[in-house]
Amino acid sequence: MDGKIKKVKGIDMDVLDHKKQKKFKKWIIAIITFIVALSCIAYIGFKVVLYPIDKIYVMAYDTTNNKIKGNVNINKFLQYGEVYDIGANMHGYAVFKNPDKAYKQLVKDYGNILVEIKEMYGLPEFSKTEVDVYCNYANTYAHQAQKQEVQDKAKFISAFCDIFENSINERYFFN
């Protein structure tokens, strides 16, 4: 027997063709795995490194600078604490200098109002990915609230959400 033809359960099979097929399948699997891994690395690299660069604090928010967009009263935010300090991103939009700390402080200080807004309008849980939803509803809630203190807190939440939307970047979705 020269090793080229082998009988397997009554079927003639070319041993060399079988080996070639197995090798070919392994190469296909390796190529597909490589493409998937490379795609994942490229996607994460784009989302984590390249995309958010234009959304982080890079300069002071000084309205006399012609690069600054909008007219945010940063002193009003600072009245609520240093954690709400505002700078500007490379496009001139207001951002929190430390968005993580600002977010945590807002949840700590205004958690009860956030819960009231959530329940009143049937919103999802307040989170970094749901800030945009709360932005409009907090403002609406401020106009419907009876007590001035609650109105002020809801207005601050709405203003916070506007700035926070500029401050967040895609890295939060990996944390």
Coordinates of C-alpha atoms in Angstrom, one line a residue:
M1 CA 0.0 0.0 0.0
D2 CA 1.5 3.3 -1.0
G3 CA -0.4 5.4 1.5
K4 CA -2.5 7.3 -1.0
I5 CA -5.8 5.5 -0.9
K6 CA -7.2 4.2 2.4
K7 CA -10.5 2.4 2.9
V8 CA -12.5 3.8 5.7
K9 CA -15.8 1.9 6.5
G10 CA -16.1 0.9 2.9
I11 CA -15.3 4.4 1.4
D12 CA -12.2 5.1 -0.6
M13 CA -10.5 8.2 0.7
D14 CA -7.4 9.9 -0.6
V15 CA -5.3 10.4 2.6
L16 CA -3.4 13.3 1.1
D17 CA -6.6 15.2 0.1
H18 CA -8.0 14.7 3.6
K19 CA -4.8 16.2 5.1
K20 CA -5.0 19.1 2.7
Q21 CA -8.6 19.7 3.7
K22 CA -7.8 19.7 7.4
K23 CA -4.9 22.1 6.8
F24 CA -7.1 24.4 4.7
K25 CA -9.8 24.5 7.5
K26 CA -7.1 25.4 10.1
W27 CA -5.9 28.2 7.9
I28 CA -9.4 29.6 7.4
I29 CA -10.1 29.5 11.1
A30 CA -6.8 31.2 11.9
I31 CA -7.5 33.9 9.3
I32 CA -11.0 34.5 10.6
T33 CA -9.7 34.7 14.2
F34 CA -7.0 37.1 13.2
I35 CA -9.5 39.4 11.4
V36 CA -11.9 39.4 14.3
A37 CA -9.1 40.1 16.8
L38 CA -7.8 42.9 14.6
S39 CA -11.3 44.4 14.2
C40 CA -11.8 44.4 18.0
I41 CA -8.5 46.0 18.6
A42 CA -9.2 48.7 16.0
Y43 CA -12.7 49.4 17.3
I44 CA -11.5 49.7 20.9
G45 CA -8.6 51.8 19.9
F46 CA -10.8 54.2 18.0
K47 CA -13.4 54.4 20.8
V48 CA -11.0 54.7 23.7
V49 CA -8.1 56.6 22.2
L50 CA -9.0 58.6 19.1
Y51 CA -12.6 59.5 19.4
P52 CA -12.7 61.0 22.9
I53 CA -9.7 63.3 22.4
D54 CA -11.9 66.2 21.4
K55 CA -14.2 65.8 24.4
I56 CA -11.9 66.3 27.3
Y57 CA -10.8 69.4 29.2
V58 CA -7.9 71.1 27.4
M59 CA -8.2 74.8 28.2
A60 CA -9.7 77.3 30.6
Y61 CA -13.3 78.3 29.9
D62 CA -12.8 82.0 29.4
T63 CA -15.6 83.7 27.5
T64 CA -13.3 86.5 26.4
N65 CA -11.4 83.8 24.3
N66 CA -12.9 83.7 20.8
K67 CA -12.5 79.9 20.7
I68 CA -15.0 79.5 23.6
K69 CA -18.6 78.6 22.6
G70 CA -21.5 79.4 24.7
N71 CA -21.8 81.5 27.8
V72 CA -21.7 79.2 30.9
N73 CA -21.5 81.0 34.2
I74 CA -18.7 78.9 35.8
N75 CA -19.0 80.8 39.1
K76 CA -22.6 79.6 39.5
F77 CA -21.3 76.0 39.2
L78 CA -18.5 76.7 41.6
Q79 CA -21.0 77.8 44.2
Y80 CA -22.1 74.2 44.5
G81 CA -18.5 73.0 45.1
E82 CA -15.0 72.8 43.5
V83 CA -15.9 69.4 42.1
Y84 CA -18.1 71.2 39.5
D85 CA -15.1 73.2 38.1
I86 CA -15.5 73.8 34.4
G87 CA -12.9 74.0 31.6
A88 CA -13.3 73.8 27.8
N89 CA -12.6 71.0 25.3
M90 CA -10.6 71.6 22.1
H91 CA -13.8 72.9 20.3
G92 CA -14.4 75.5 23.0
Y93 CA -17.4 73.8 24.7
A94 CA -17.8 73.8 28.5
V95 CA -16.8 70.5 30.2
F96 CA -16.2 69.4 33.7
K97 CA -12.5 69.3 34.6
N98 CA -13.2 66.0 36.4
P99 CA -16.4 64.6 35.1
D100 CA -16.3 61.4 37.2
K101 CA -16.0 63.3 40.5
A102 CA -18.7 65.8 39.4
Y103 CA -21.0 62.9 38.5
K104 CA -20.5 61.1 41.8
Q105 CA -21.1 64.4 43.7
L106 CA -24.3 65.1 41.8
V107 CA -25.7 61.6 42.6
K108 CA -24.7 62.1 46.2
D109 CA -26.2 65.6 46.6
Y110 CA -29.2 65.3 44.4
G111 CA -30.0 61.6 44.4
N112 CA -33.5 62.1 45.9
I113 CA -34.5 64.6 43.2
L114 CA -33.1 62.3 40.5
V115 CA -35.3 59.5 41.9
E116 CA -38.4 61.8 41.9
I117 CA -37.7 62.7 38.2
K118 CA -37.2 59.1 37.3
E119 CA -40.5 58.0 39.0
M120 CA -42.5 61.0 37.7
Y121 CA -41.6 60.4 34.0
G122 CA -40.9 56.7 34.0
L123 CA -37.2 57.1 33.1
P124 CA -34.4 54.6 33.3
E125 CA -32.0 54.7 36.2
F126 CA -29.8 57.8 36.2
S127 CA -26.4 56.8 34.8
K128 CA -23.6 58.3 32.6
T129 CA -25.3 56.8 29.5
E130 CA -28.7 58.2 30.4
V131 CA -27.7 61.8 31.2
D132 CA -29.2 63.2 28.0
V133 CA -32.6 61.8 28.9
Y134 CA -32.6 63.5 32.3
C135 CA -31.4 66.9 30.9
N136 CA -34.8 67.8 29.5
Y137 CA -36.9 66.1 32.1
A138 CA -35.1 67.9 35.0
N139 CA -35.9 71.2 33.4
T140 CA -39.5 70.3 33.0
Y141 CA -39.6 69.0 36.6
A142 CA -38.2 72.3 37.8
H143 CA -41.2 74.2 36.3
Q144 CA -43.7 71.8 37.8
A145 CA -42.2 71.7 41.3
Q146 CA -44.0 73.6 44.1
K147 CA -41.0 74.4 46.4
Q148 CA -38.3 76.9 45.3
E149 CA -35.6 74.6 46.7
V150 CA -36.7 71.7 44.5
Q151 CA -37.0 74.0 41.5
D152 CA -33.4 75.2 42.1
K153 CA -32.0 71.7 42.5
A154 CA -33.8 70.4 39.3
K155 CA -32.5 73.4 37.3
F156 CA -29.0 72.6 38.5
I157 CA -29.4 69.0 37.5
S158 CA -30.5 70.2 34.0
A159 CA -27.5 72.6 33.7
F160 CA -25.2 69.8 35.0
C161 CA -26.5 67.4 32.4
D162 CA -25.8 69.9 29.6
I163 CA -22.2 70.3 30.6
F164 CA -21.7 66.6 31.5
E165 CA -22.9 65.6 28.0
N166 CA -19.9 67.6 26.6
S167 CA -17.6 66.1 29.2
I168 CA -18.2 62.4 28.8
N169 CA -16.3 60.2 26.4
E170 CA -16.6 56.7 25.2
R171 CA -14.2 55.4 27.8
Y172 CA -17.1 55.4 30.3
F173 CA -18.8 52.6 28.5
F174 CA -15.8 50.4 29.2
N175 CA -15.7 51.1 32.9

